[in-house]
Each structure stands twice: as structure tokens, then as C-alpha cells.
Amino acid sequence: MEFSKDLLLEIHDNIKPFINKTPVLEFDFINELCNCNVYFKCENFQKTGSFKIRAASNALRCLPKESKEKGVITHSSGNFAQGLACASSLQDINAYIVMPENAPEFKKHSVLKYDINLIECKSTIEAREKTTSKLLIENDLHFIHPSNDLNVILGNSTIGTELLEEITDLDFILSPIGGGGLISGIAIASNIFSNKCKVVGVEPKLVDDAYRSLKSGVIQYNTNTNTIADGLRTNLGDINFPIIKKLIKDIICVSEDEIIDALKIFIERLDIIIEPSSAVALAGLINKKEYYKNKKVGVVISGGNVDLEALNI
Amino acid sequence: MEFSKDLLLEIHDNIKPFINKTPVLEFDFINELCNCNVYFKCENFQKTGSFKIRAASNALRCLPKESKEKGVITHSSGNFAQGLACASSLQDINAYIVMPENAPEFKKHSVLKYDINLIECKSTIEAREKTTSKLLIENDLHFIHPSNDLNVILGNSTIGTELLEEITDLDFILSPIGGGGLISGIAIASNIFSNKCKVVGVEPKLVDDAYRSLKSGVIQYNTNTNTIADGLRTNLGDINFPIIKKLIKDIICVSEDEIIDALKIFIERLDIIIEPSSAVALAGLINKKEYYKNKKVGVVISGGNVDLEALNI
């Protein structure tokens, strides 16, 4: 998990043609509310509406030629489906996306606009895995995991690379933590590009598996996944957990009400529509604002893909 | 109306401490919809939620010392009230803002958070002007007009300066046209910083005074101001109209339905909440998309201050 500055810069250079350099936004309202300087890294304005295209672009780029020719597969009902669909179109690699048949129409639509193979299956995890495995074997495909894959993680490191290039003297970066691929990538970059910036995870109390994992030193699982932050219901993996254990010291857990309050601030005060998982990091900052007083804090907005009406907040 | 590159850069440098450098965003959805490369200059993410702080900051900065000491006054129920309130606080200049008593509470609130004098009056234009004039004389204040003032216009030029610095080879910039202060500033910058970029105005058909003014060569007025784009109900002025006449060749007029459709694209597809006046430029681009095919087009989002519930679209 020790990577060189040159490697991280090379990864960034290599995926630049496939991604947006997302803006870093400041809001007086937030700075006044939190008594610190807050810099939002806006992956909601990334291609496909989330950071996942960074992950997918790097994972595809790093495949051996043979795998690129045969194609890749993943199962996802969310942002990674869109990210991989777009990235594989851009790199001209054959991709199979397995989605549960009850995925919202707008999500299916946003994947289908790329030249990929969408395969629908029943909505259970078993059906997803079985369908994926069958297709993988039949077509000799390479499976790409949305978060527990080193090249996925290194693709995500480019968020930290860009943010610390723009705001060089950050004290902290707050990132949502779900499957662990996002925060471990950012922590790798922060470890290389800053000698003081600490990366802090924020997760919903209802799915506090990362908090418990870090505390116990062993990956923990959620028994209940009933949080509004649907992107954070997943568990850590064996590739990203060692990185998290080494580089992340703190995880803040926030209540559903705190997540909803932060989401409302985004929509009503900052005029940005984001998905609930993205509001979690701001909820953590507000929860611990005394601690961050007068500091320079980066906050990662991971994505914006949401059906606002369905949310009903 | 001939200004040097040095002057425009100096103005930009001078107001930089008081403003945000707003992001320029691209969206695949829009590029595909319009068959061209569209670059949104996002003044909705400007301090106070609109470009007006650029105008106010430069107008205040350029006042003689005596006027700075005595203070300034304006009447506005909208974005200029917020822009001037914030800019005068930042430059430590005493400001009087006259607002109609029926202005929405959220607008009063956003002005009152600065250390300024808010004076309420009846909601007629006469009451506004009478109240302003009385205070101006009593306190020996300087009146700052929101759009028909050279330093206001030159403050707005910094939008064009930033946009053309970032996207150097734009073919067009589409800007809403209301009072004329925004578009004339952008046109001045475009004329200096690009040898090919044409600035085009877009306004609602219901308040097509600028279109008719440009056609007839004389400032025309609106008899009906019943457009959803409430920021564009105002008329051109004698300072900005000559600039517009010289530098603007085309104005696109759009229907209320086209404005609402564009506004829905922002909210539902781009996940940004903006005010209706800001959706007008995109409505113009969509209306004339055949003309802009394969071109590089800047689109100015002038502001984001809106009460979404009151809008009821």
C-alpha cells in the first residue's frame, strides 16, 4: 500500500481523457455554519454523475490486452454500473452489466445509453451472483469489483490528487465510507501529496460496519441495511481494509436525521441535488464542527444520481 | 466602450478577493442533446448566489474616497440587493438597501445577514424611488444602479474574462439579457480576449424589449412583464445600450414553455437548482441548436436564488 507520487500522477494522466476534472466549491453559508473553511469536491458533476467512472476507467486501462479483448462484467444497480458502462464505451471494451430487474427505470436508462450488454436478473444477491458467474464463464470475461480492487482504488485516488493539487494545505478530508474503495483511494493520495492532511470516514450509524471493523481490526458486517444512504450499505473488502486500517484513524457515525438535515442543506441552501450517500460527509462535519473549527476541510460529494421524487424527504 | 486588456485584467485582479472564481461545467447530457460542446459558467455558485457581487464589488471599489466614507444606496428586491450587501460588508462601506415590504422573507433574510441598513417601503416603483431618493439626500449617499452603470458593467466583464481564460476557443457565449448590465460586460471581455467569440443575448418573448431595441436602434420598453424569468423584466439603459448595439448582433427570444423545459433539464438532469432567469440562455441554445451544431458554446448561468416550492413548476 506504499505507492509513489509518480505512479499516482501517471494514473491521473492516463485517465484524464475519460473523466471530468470536477470543481471544488466553497459556500459562505457552510463556512459560517461550521466555523471553518470547507471545500467540496464535487463528484456529482463527474461524468455519469459519480466518482465511479474514475475507478472503472483505471481498472479497464490496467487490464491485460487479452482481457480487454474478451470483455468485462460487473453486477450493480447503482453508480458503478453507469461508470463501467461509460468507461468501457470510451475505451472500446465489451462490457456486461448485470442489474436486478426491479432497478429503477432511470438507472437502466442511464446504462443503456452506452453500447453495453445489460442483463437483468431477479433482485436477490444470489441471482445476481449466479447470473454474473454464468456469463463470466460462458464468455471468458473479467469480473471488476466496484470497491475491492486495487486498480479501482487507485482510480479513486485521483479525487485526492486533484483536491490536494487545488487546495494544497487541507487539514482534513471527510469522505463517505461504504464499500471502502473511495476512502482508501483518497487516503493513498493524501498520504503522498500532503504531510498533514488526515482522511476521516463518515458512515450512517445504521450501517456502522466500517467503524466497528476499524475498532476490532477485523471486517465486520451489517445485520440491518435500512439507511437512506443506499450507496453505503455495502461492506469493506480484503483489498481496501488493510489500506483503511493503516491510513484512516477516525470514522464518524451519523444518524438518519443528520443525513437528511445535511441533504436538505444541499438542496435548499446550496442549490445542488445530490444522493443521500453524498450528504453523509457533510453530516459528519456538522456533527463534529467544534473539532474542525478554523481548519481547512475537504468534503467529498461522491455522486448526484437520485430520483428526487422517490426520495420524498 | 473600447477598453484595454490591461484594464480588464486589473479589474479582475482587484475584485478577486471579494468573489469566487466560479466553475465551468460540462455535461454529456447537454452536449449530446445540442450536438455541440457546451460550457456552463456557473454564477449560481458565486458568493450570494449570483453574478451581482462582481458588479457591486467593482462599483464600490471605483468610488471616490468621499463617497466610500458616506455610503451607498440601491433599491432592489433581488440579487443586486444581496450582491451589494455582501460587497459593501467586505469593503467596509456603509450601504442602504431599499426593499419592497412584500419581498419574500428568504430574500430579506439573505440581505440582513450582512451589516447593512435594510429599509422597507411599499411595493410600488414610486415608493421605492421616493424612499431611496429621500435617504440619499438626507445622508448624502451615492446611488448604485444594478445594471446601467459603467463600473457595474466592467465588474460583470470578469465573467467573460474568466470563461475565456479557461476555454480559450469558444465560438459563442449565450447570456440572458435583462437590464443589459450582464451581457454588455461579457461582450466587452469577449471583444478583448477572443478574436472570434460572438456574444448572443437570450430573453423571454414576453419581455422582448432588448430584441426590439436592437432592431429599432432605440431603447424599447415592455408593456407586459409577466414572465417566469423575473430577473429579466427590467429594461436596458443609456450606459449599456450603446455597448450592446455595438457588440451584440443577435438576440434569441424564447417562450415561457421553453424556459420551463430548460429549467426542468437543470433540476432533473443536471441536478442544479437555478432561478428561471438563468435557464433562459440554455432555452435559447436548444431553440437554435441546429445553428450551434459542432460549435463551442459558453452558456452563462446568472444565478441560483430561487424558492423552489414557490416556483411550482
PDB file of C-alpha atoms in Angstrom, chain A residues 52-302:
ATOM      1  CA  LYS A  52     -17.204   5.596 -10.158  1.00  0.00           C
ATOM      2  CA  ILE A  53     -16.011   6.381 -13.672  1.00  0.00           C
ATOM      3  CA  ARG A  54     -12.582   7.146 -12.214  1.00  0.00           C
ATOM      4  CA  ALA A  55     -12.492   3.669 -10.721  1.00  0.00           C
ATOM      5  CA  ALA A  56     -13.809   1.947 -13.824  1.00  0.00           C
ATOM      6  CA  SER A  57     -11.546   3.872 -16.200  1.00  0.00           C
ATOM      7  CA  ASN A  58      -8.422   2.893 -14.312  1.00  0.00           C
ATOM      8  CA  ALA A  59      -9.469  -0.714 -13.800  1.00  0.00           C
ATOM      9  CA  LEU A  60     -10.152  -1.137 -17.527  1.00  0.00           C
ATOM     10  CA  ARG A  61      -6.958   0.613 -18.536  1.00  0.00           C
ATOM     11  CA  CYS A  62      -4.872  -1.733 -16.373  1.00  0.00           C
ATOM     12  CA  LEU A  63      -6.287  -4.961 -17.787  1.00  0.00           C
ATOM     13  CA  PRO A  64      -4.056  -7.198 -19.862  1.00  0.00           C
ATOM     14  CA  LYS A  65      -4.681  -6.994 -23.615  1.00  0.00           C
ATOM     15  CA  GLU A  66      -6.360 -10.413 -23.641  1.00  0.00           C
ATOM     16  CA  SER A  67      -8.923  -9.390 -21.025  1.00  0.00           C
ATOM     17  CA  LYS A  68      -9.620  -6.151 -22.847  1.00  0.00           C
ATOM     18  CA  GLU A  69     -10.388  -8.137 -25.989  1.00  0.00           C
ATOM     19  CA  LYS A  70     -12.703 -10.569 -24.249  1.00  0.00           C
ATOM     20  CA  GLY A  71     -14.543  -8.078 -22.106  1.00  0.00           C
ATOM     21  CA  VAL A  72     -15.569  -7.395 -18.519  1.00  0.00           C
ATOM     22  CA  ILE A  73     -18.550  -7.966 -16.279  1.00  0.00           C
ATOM     23  CA  THR A  74     -19.943  -6.497 -13.081  1.00  0.00           C
ATOM     24  CA  HIS A  75     -23.203  -6.541 -11.185  1.00  0.00           C
ATOM     25  CA  SER A  76     -24.535  -3.288  -9.822  1.00  0.00           C
ATOM     26  CA  SER A  77     -27.795  -1.447  -9.631  1.00  0.00           C
ATOM     27  CA  GLY A  78     -26.077   1.799  -8.906  1.00  0.00           C
ATOM     28  CA  ASN A  79     -23.323   4.189  -9.842  1.00  0.00           C
ATOM     29  CA  PHE A  80     -20.709   1.585 -10.726  1.00  0.00           C
ATOM     30  CA  ALA A  81     -22.998   0.220 -13.434  1.00  0.00           C
ATOM     31  CA  GLN A  82     -23.109   3.652 -15.053  1.00  0.00           C
ATOM     32  CA  GLY A  83     -19.411   4.278 -14.506  1.00  0.00           C
ATOM     33  CA  LEU A  84     -18.357   0.979 -16.044  1.00  0.00           C
ATOM     34  CA  ALA A  85     -20.813   1.320 -18.921  1.00  0.00           C
ATOM     35  CA  CYS A  86     -19.441   4.727 -19.850  1.00  0.00           C
ATOM     36  CA  ALA A  87     -15.775   3.857 -19.262  1.00  0.00           C
ATOM     37  CA  SER A  88     -15.972   0.673 -21.318  1.00  0.00           C
ATOM     38  CA  SER A  89     -17.635   2.536 -24.188  1.00  0.00           C
ATOM     39  CA  LEU A  90     -14.899   5.154 -24.098  1.00  0.00           C
ATOM     40  CA  GLN A  91     -12.156   2.506 -24.095  1.00  0.00           C
ATOM     41  CA  ASP A  92     -13.999   0.336 -26.585  1.00  0.00           C
ATOM     42  CA  ILE A  93     -14.107  -2.709 -24.306  1.00  0.00           C
ATOM     43  CA  ASN A  94     -17.028  -5.120 -24.326  1.00  0.00           C
ATOM     44  CA  ALA A  95     -18.938  -4.889 -21.005  1.00  0.00           C
ATOM     45  CA  TYR A  96     -21.726  -6.909 -19.397  1.00  0.00           C
ATOM     46  CA  ILE A  97     -23.723  -5.223 -16.654  1.00  0.00           C
ATOM     47  CA  VAL A  98     -25.957  -7.427 -14.520  1.00  0.00           C
ATOM     48  CA  MET A  99     -28.775  -5.420 -12.920  1.00  0.00           C
ATOM     49  CA  PRO A 100     -31.713  -6.541 -10.779  1.00  0.00           C
ATOM     50  CA  GLU A 101     -34.941  -6.428 -12.753  1.00  0.00           C
ATOM     51  CA  ASN A 102     -36.523  -4.108 -10.192  1.00  0.00           C
ATOM     52  CA  ALA A 103     -33.813  -1.429 -10.573  1.00  0.00           C
ATOM     53  CA  PRO A 104     -35.398   1.975 -11.231  1.00  0.00           C
ATOM     54  CA  GLU A 105     -36.078   2.721 -14.897  1.00  0.00           C
ATOM     55  CA  PHE A 106     -33.931   5.855 -14.826  1.00  0.00           C
ATOM     56  CA  LYS A 107     -30.933   3.769 -13.761  1.00  0.00           C
ATOM     57  CA  LYS A 108     -31.476   1.190 -16.501  1.00  0.00           C
ATOM     58  CA  HIS A 109     -31.899   4.002 -18.988  1.00  0.00           C
ATOM     59  CA  SER A 110     -28.656   5.685 -17.958  1.00  0.00           C
ATOM     60  CA  VAL A 111     -26.735   2.436 -18.510  1.00  0.00           C
ATOM     61  CA  LEU A 112     -28.485   1.540 -21.758  1.00  0.00           C
ATOM     62  CA  LYS A 113     -27.401   4.736 -23.471  1.00  0.00           C
ATOM     63  CA  TYR A 114     -23.933   3.199 -23.756  1.00  0.00           C
ATOM     64  CA  ASP A 115     -23.050   0.370 -26.096  1.00  0.00           C
ATOM     65  CA  ILE A 116     -23.008  -2.402 -23.460  1.00  0.00           C
ATOM     66  CA  ASN A 117     -24.833  -5.626 -22.668  1.00  0.00           C
ATOM     67  CA  LEU A 118     -27.437  -5.126 -19.958  1.00  0.00           C
ATOM     68  CA  ILE A 119     -28.593  -8.377 -18.386  1.00  0.00           C
ATOM     69  CA  GLU A 120     -31.482  -8.321 -15.969  1.00  0.00           C
ATOM     70  CA  CYS A 121     -31.858 -10.854 -13.173  1.00  0.00           C
ATOM     71  CA  LYS A 122     -34.038 -11.410 -10.111  1.00  0.00           C
ATOM     72  CA  SER A 123     -33.361  -8.953  -7.329  1.00  0.00           C
ATOM     73  CA  THR A 124     -31.654 -11.282  -4.846  1.00  0.00           C
ATOM     74  CA  ILE A 125     -27.910 -11.227  -4.268  1.00  0.00           C
ATOM     75  CA  GLU A 126     -27.811 -14.923  -5.184  1.00  0.00           C
ATOM     76  CA  ALA A 127     -29.489 -14.329  -8.527  1.00  0.00           C
ATOM     77  CA  ARG A 128     -27.063 -11.505  -9.267  1.00  0.00           C
ATOM     78  CA  GLU A 129     -24.020 -13.600  -8.467  1.00  0.00           C
ATOM     79  CA  LYS A 130     -25.297 -16.672 -10.293  1.00  0.00           C
ATOM     80  CA  THR A 131     -26.147 -14.708 -13.441  1.00  0.00           C
ATOM     81  CA  THR A 132     -22.803 -12.951 -13.336  1.00  0.00           C
ATOM     82  CA  SER A 133     -20.853 -16.149 -12.809  1.00  0.00           C
ATOM     83  CA  LYS A 134     -22.651 -17.965 -15.633  1.00  0.00           C
ATOM     84  CA  LEU A 135     -21.966 -15.170 -18.129  1.00  0.00           C
ATOM     85  CA  LEU A 136     -18.393 -14.824 -16.939  1.00  0.00           C
ATOM     86  CA  ILE A 137     -17.606 -18.459 -17.589  1.00  0.00           C
ATOM     87  CA  GLU A 138     -19.502 -18.692 -20.873  1.00  0.00           C
ATOM     88  CA  ASN A 139     -17.778 -15.631 -22.323  1.00  0.00           C
ATOM     89  CA  ASP A 140     -14.430 -15.830 -20.524  1.00  0.00           C
ATOM     90  CA  LEU A 141     -14.962 -12.355 -19.026  1.00  0.00           C
ATOM     91  CA  HIS A 142     -13.037 -10.497 -16.341  1.00  0.00           C
ATOM     92  CA  PHE A 143     -15.043  -9.524 -13.240  1.00  0.00           C
ATOM     93  CA  ILE A 144     -14.495  -5.998 -11.913  1.00  0.00           C
ATOM     94  CA  HIS A 145     -15.486  -5.370  -8.310  1.00  0.00           C
ATOM     95  CA  PRO A 146     -16.834  -1.861  -7.609  1.00  0.00           C
ATOM     96  CA  SER A 147     -14.731  -1.245  -4.497  1.00  0.00           C
ATOM     97  CA  ASN A 148     -12.488  -4.152  -3.546  1.00  0.00           C
ATOM     98  CA  ASP A 149      -9.985  -3.955  -6.408  1.00  0.00           C
ATOM     99  CA  LEU A 150      -6.620  -2.238  -6.298  1.00  0.00           C
ATOM    100  CA  ASN A 151      -6.977  -0.520  -9.673  1.00  0.00           C
ATOM    101  CA  VAL A 152     -10.444   0.670  -8.709  1.00  0.00           C
ATOM    102  CA  ILE A 153      -8.960   2.127  -5.527  1.00  0.00           C
ATOM    103  CA  LEU A 154      -6.076   3.732  -7.409  1.00  0.00           C
ATOM    104  CA  GLY A 155      -8.560   5.218  -9.885  1.00  0.00           C
ATOM    105  CA  ASN A 156     -10.345   6.799  -6.936  1.00  0.00           C
ATOM    106  CA  SER A 157      -7.041   8.187  -5.656  1.00  0.00           C
ATOM    107  CA  THR A 158      -7.297  10.798  -8.420  1.00  0.00           C
ATOM    108  CA  ILE A 159     -10.010  12.568  -6.375  1.00  0.00           C
ATOM    109  CA  GLY A 160      -7.424  13.186  -3.657  1.00  0.00           C
ATOM    110  CA  THR A 161      -4.767  14.058  -6.218  1.00  0.00           C
ATOM    111  CA  GLU A 162      -6.963  16.743  -7.791  1.00  0.00           C
ATOM    112  CA  LEU A 163      -8.247  18.108  -4.497  1.00  0.00           C
ATOM    113  CA  LEU A 164      -4.802  18.456  -2.905  1.00  0.00           C
ATOM    114  CA  GLU A 165      -3.387  19.930  -6.097  1.00  0.00           C
ATOM    115  CA  GLU A 166      -6.033  22.663  -5.878  1.00  0.00           C
ATOM    116  CA  ILE A 167      -6.149  23.162  -2.082  1.00  0.00           C
ATOM    117  CA  THR A 168      -2.651  22.256  -1.019  1.00  0.00           C
ATOM    118  CA  ASP A 169      -2.939  22.960   2.699  1.00  0.00           C
ATOM    119  CA  LEU A 170      -6.009  20.956   3.706  1.00  0.00           C
ATOM    120  CA  ASP A 171      -6.071  19.750   7.302  1.00  0.00           C
ATOM    121  CA  PHE A 172      -8.722  17.090   6.728  1.00  0.00           C
ATOM    122  CA  ILE A 173     -10.680  15.342   4.007  1.00  0.00           C
ATOM    123  CA  LEU A 174     -14.051  13.893   5.021  1.00  0.00           C
ATOM    124  CA  SER A 175     -15.327  11.115   2.801  1.00  0.00           C
ATOM    125  CA  PRO A 176     -18.321   8.810   2.968  1.00  0.00           C
ATOM    126  CA  ILE A 177     -17.345   5.217   3.632  1.00  0.00           C
ATOM    127  CA  GLY A 178     -19.365   2.352   2.162  1.00  0.00           C
ATOM    128  CA  GLY A 179     -17.575  -0.436   0.319  1.00  0.00           C
ATOM    129  CA  GLY A 180     -14.253   1.243   1.165  1.00  0.00           C
ATOM    130  CA  GLY A 181     -12.975   1.834  -2.366  1.00  0.00           C
ATOM    131  CA  LEU A 182     -13.460   5.589  -2.318  1.00  0.00           C
ATOM    132  CA  ILE A 183     -11.896   6.455   1.021  1.00  0.00           C
ATOM    133  CA  SER A 184      -8.925   4.115   0.602  1.00  0.00           C
ATOM    134  CA  GLY A 185      -8.077   5.745  -2.740  1.00  0.00           C
ATOM    135  CA  ILE A 186      -8.319   9.229  -1.284  1.00  0.00           C
ATOM    136  CA  ALA A 187      -6.221   8.223   1.733  1.00  0.00           C
ATOM    137  CA  ILE A 188      -3.470   6.876  -0.544  1.00  0.00           C
ATOM    138  CA  ALA A 189      -3.324  10.204  -2.372  1.00  0.00           C
ATOM    139  CA  SER A 190      -3.459  12.250   0.812  1.00  0.00           C
ATOM    140  CA  ASN A 191      -0.615  10.208   2.286  1.00  0.00           C
ATOM    141  CA  ILE A 192       1.523  11.053  -0.757  1.00  0.00           C
ATOM    142  CA  PHE A 193       0.539  14.639  -1.527  1.00  0.00           C
ATOM    143  CA  SER A 194       0.199  16.108   1.967  1.00  0.00           C
ATOM    144  CA  ASN A 195       2.259  15.818   5.103  1.00  0.00           C
ATOM    145  CA  LYS A 196      -0.567  16.849   7.400  1.00  0.00           C
ATOM    146  CA  CYS A 197      -3.945  16.105   5.823  1.00  0.00           C
ATOM    147  CA  LYS A 198      -5.937  13.450   7.661  1.00  0.00           C
ATOM    148  CA  VAL A 199      -8.665  11.493   5.888  1.00  0.00           C
ATOM    149  CA  VAL A 200     -11.740  10.788   8.001  1.00  0.00           C
ATOM    150  CA  GLY A 201     -14.574   8.428   7.115  1.00  0.00           C
ATOM    151  CA  VAL A 202     -18.233   9.150   7.749  1.00  0.00           C
ATOM    152  CA  GLU A 203     -20.910   6.493   7.715  1.00  0.00           C
ATOM    153  CA  PRO A 204     -24.527   6.086   8.795  1.00  0.00           C
ATOM    154  CA  LYS A 205     -24.983   4.706  12.323  1.00  0.00           C
ATOM    155  CA  LEU A 206     -27.385   2.136  10.887  1.00  0.00           C
ATOM    156  CA  VAL A 207     -24.565   0.612   8.792  1.00  0.00           C
ATOM    157  CA  ASP A 208     -21.556   1.292  11.014  1.00  0.00           C
ATOM    158  CA  ASP A 209     -19.613  -1.750   9.807  1.00  0.00           C
ATOM    159  CA  ALA A 210     -16.516   0.293   8.950  1.00  0.00           C
ATOM    160  CA  TYR A 211     -16.456   1.924  12.387  1.00  0.00           C
ATOM    161  CA  ARG A 212     -16.714  -1.480  14.057  1.00  0.00           C
ATOM    162  CA  SER A 213     -14.206  -3.029  11.666  1.00  0.00           C
ATOM    163  CA  LEU A 214     -11.608  -0.381  12.425  1.00  0.00           C
ATOM    164  CA  LYS A 215     -12.201  -0.735  16.140  1.00  0.00           C
ATOM    165  CA  SER A 216     -11.974  -4.523  16.179  1.00  0.00           C
ATOM    166  CA  GLY A 217      -9.314  -4.862  13.475  1.00  0.00           C
ATOM    167  CA  VAL A 218     -11.436  -7.416  11.605  1.00  0.00           C
ATOM    168  CA  ILE A 219     -14.010  -6.776   8.871  1.00  0.00           C
ATOM    169  CA  GLN A 220     -17.471  -6.532  10.423  1.00  0.00           C
ATOM    170  CA  TYR A 221     -20.802  -6.830   8.636  1.00  0.00           C
ATOM    171  CA  ASN A 222     -24.179  -5.110   8.890  1.00  0.00           C
ATOM    172  CA  THR A 223     -27.202  -7.026  10.047  1.00  0.00           C
ATOM    173  CA  ASN A 224     -29.530  -4.194   9.082  1.00  0.00           C
ATOM    174  CA  THR A 225     -29.006  -2.050   5.956  1.00  0.00           C
ATOM    175  CA  ASN A 226     -32.031   0.161   6.263  1.00  0.00           C
ATOM    176  CA  THR A 227     -30.326   3.549   5.775  1.00  0.00           C
ATOM    177  CA  ILE A 228     -31.426   6.286   3.402  1.00  0.00           C
ATOM    178  CA  ALA A 229     -27.789   6.406   2.226  1.00  0.00           C
ATOM    179  CA  ASP A 230     -28.258   3.427  -0.084  1.00  0.00           C
ATOM    180  CA  GLY A 231     -24.776   3.679  -1.592  1.00  0.00           C
ATOM    181  CA  LEU A 232     -23.200   2.952   1.799  1.00  0.00           C
ATOM    182  CA  ARG A 233     -24.933  -0.318   2.602  1.00  0.00           C
ATOM    183  CA  THR A 234     -22.026  -2.407   1.306  1.00  0.00           C
ATOM    184  CA  ASN A 235     -19.174  -3.903   3.345  1.00  0.00           C
ATOM    185  CA  LEU A 236     -15.423  -3.416   3.297  1.00  0.00           C
ATOM    186  CA  GLY A 237     -13.237  -5.869   1.420  1.00  0.00           C
ATOM    187  CA  ASP A 238      -9.919  -7.597   1.878  1.00  0.00           C
ATOM    188  CA  ILE A 239      -8.108  -5.325  -0.575  1.00  0.00           C
ATOM    189  CA  ASN A 240      -9.244  -1.991   0.833  1.00  0.00           C
ATOM    190  CA  PHE A 241      -9.489  -2.828   4.547  1.00  0.00           C
ATOM    191  CA  PRO A 242      -5.709  -3.071   5.103  1.00  0.00           C
ATOM    192  CA  ILE A 243      -5.321   0.363   3.486  1.00  0.00           C
ATOM    193  CA  ILE A 244      -8.087   1.781   5.660  1.00  0.00           C
ATOM    194  CA  LYS A 245      -6.572   0.219   8.775  1.00  0.00           C
ATOM    195  CA  LYS A 246      -3.239   1.815   8.021  1.00  0.00           C
ATOM    196  CA  LEU A 247      -4.317   5.252   6.857  1.00  0.00           C
ATOM    197  CA  ILE A 248      -7.669   6.060   8.479  1.00  0.00           C
ATOM    198  CA  LYS A 249      -7.740   6.878  12.177  1.00  0.00           C
ATOM    199  CA  ASP A 250     -11.273   8.189  12.633  1.00  0.00           C
ATOM    200  CA  ILE A 251     -14.729   7.313  11.474  1.00  0.00           C
ATOM    201  CA  ILE A 252     -17.708   9.485  12.398  1.00  0.00           C
ATOM    202  CA  CYS A 253     -21.133   7.826  12.593  1.00  0.00           C
ATOM    203  CA  VAL A 254     -24.210   9.924  11.856  1.00  0.00           C
ATOM    204  CA  SER A 255     -27.923   9.380  12.393  1.00  0.00           C
ATOM    205  CA  GLU A 256     -30.533   9.223   9.650  1.00  0.00           C
ATOM    206  CA  ASP A 257     -31.862  12.603  10.798  1.00  0.00           C
ATOM    207  CA  GLU A 258     -28.419  14.134  10.498  1.00  0.00           C
ATOM    208  CA  ILE A 259     -28.095  12.747   6.962  1.00  0.00           C
ATOM    209  CA  ILE A 260     -31.493  14.132   5.992  1.00  0.00           C
ATOM    210  CA  ASP A 261     -30.656  17.536   7.505  1.00  0.00           C
ATOM    211  CA  ALA A 262     -27.419  17.671   5.519  1.00  0.00           C
ATOM    212  CA  LEU A 263     -29.236  16.600   2.359  1.00  0.00           C
ATOM    213  CA  LYS A 264     -31.726  19.416   2.872  1.00  0.00           C
ATOM    214  CA  ILE A 265     -28.877  21.914   3.256  1.00  0.00           C
ATOM    215  CA  PHE A 266     -27.515  20.803  -0.117  1.00  0.00           C
ATOM    216  CA  ILE A 267     -30.858  21.101  -1.844  1.00  0.00           C
ATOM    217  CA  GLU A 268     -32.344  24.138  -0.103  1.00  0.00           C
ATOM    218  CA  ARG A 269     -29.271  26.249   0.683  1.00  0.00           C
ATOM    219  CA  LEU A 270     -26.564  25.198  -1.772  1.00  0.00           C
ATOM    220  CA  ASP A 271     -28.955  24.521  -4.681  1.00  0.00           C
ATOM    221  CA  ILE A 272     -27.361  21.194  -5.551  1.00  0.00           C
ATOM    222  CA  ILE A 273     -29.300  17.969  -5.829  1.00  0.00           C
ATOM    223  CA  ILE A 274     -27.218  15.028  -4.621  1.00  0.00           C
ATOM    224  CA  GLU A 275     -27.823  11.476  -3.493  1.00  0.00           C
ATOM    225  CA  PRO A 276     -28.215  10.760   0.242  1.00  0.00           C
ATOM    226  CA  SER A 277     -24.895   8.883   0.458  1.00  0.00           C
ATOM    227  CA  SER A 278     -23.166  12.080  -0.634  1.00  0.00           C
ATOM    228  CA  ALA A 279     -24.711  14.097   2.179  1.00  0.00           C
ATOM    229  CA  VAL A 280     -23.167  11.845   4.813  1.00  0.00           C
ATOM    230  CA  ALA A 281     -19.744  13.536   4.861  1.00  0.00           C
ATOM    231  CA  LEU A 282     -21.263  16.978   5.473  1.00  0.00           C
ATOM    232  CA  ALA A 283     -23.448  15.457   8.203  1.00  0.00           C
ATOM    233  CA  GLY A 284     -20.251  14.227   9.870  1.00  0.00           C
ATOM    234  CA  LEU A 285     -18.627  17.639   9.651  1.00  0.00           C
ATOM    235  CA  ILE A 286     -21.645  19.335  11.208  1.00  0.00           C
ATOM    236  CA  ASN A 287     -21.780  16.672  13.931  1.00  0.00           C
ATOM    237  CA  LYS A 288     -18.147  17.355  14.884  1.00  0.00           C
ATOM    238  CA  LYS A 289     -17.900  21.003  13.949  1.00  0.00           C
ATOM    239  CA  GLU A 290     -16.281  22.072  17.194  1.00  0.00           C
ATOM    240  CA  TYR A 291     -13.405  19.743  16.410  1.00  0.00           C
ATOM    241  CA  TYR A 292     -12.894  21.190  12.925  1.00  0.00           C
ATOM    242  CA  LYS A 293     -13.155  24.835  13.981  1.00  0.00           C
ATOM    243  CA  ASN A 294     -10.840  27.135  11.947  1.00  0.00           C
ATOM    244  CA  LYS A 295      -9.487  24.183   9.951  1.00  0.00           C
ATOM    245  CA  LYS A 296      -9.400  23.671   6.191  1.00  0.00           C
ATOM    246  CA  VAL A 297     -11.628  20.727   5.449  1.00  0.00           C
ATOM    247  CA  GLY A 298     -12.243  18.975   2.137  1.00  0.00           C
ATOM    248  CA  VAL A 299     -15.620  17.258   1.872  1.00  0.00           C
ATOM    249  CA  VAL A 300     -16.206  14.698  -0.855  1.00  0.00           C
ATOM    250  CA  ILE A 301     -19.571  14.719  -2.619  1.00  0.00           C
ATOM    251  CA  SER A 302     -19.491  11.258  -4.140  1.00  0.00           C
TER     252      SER A 302
END
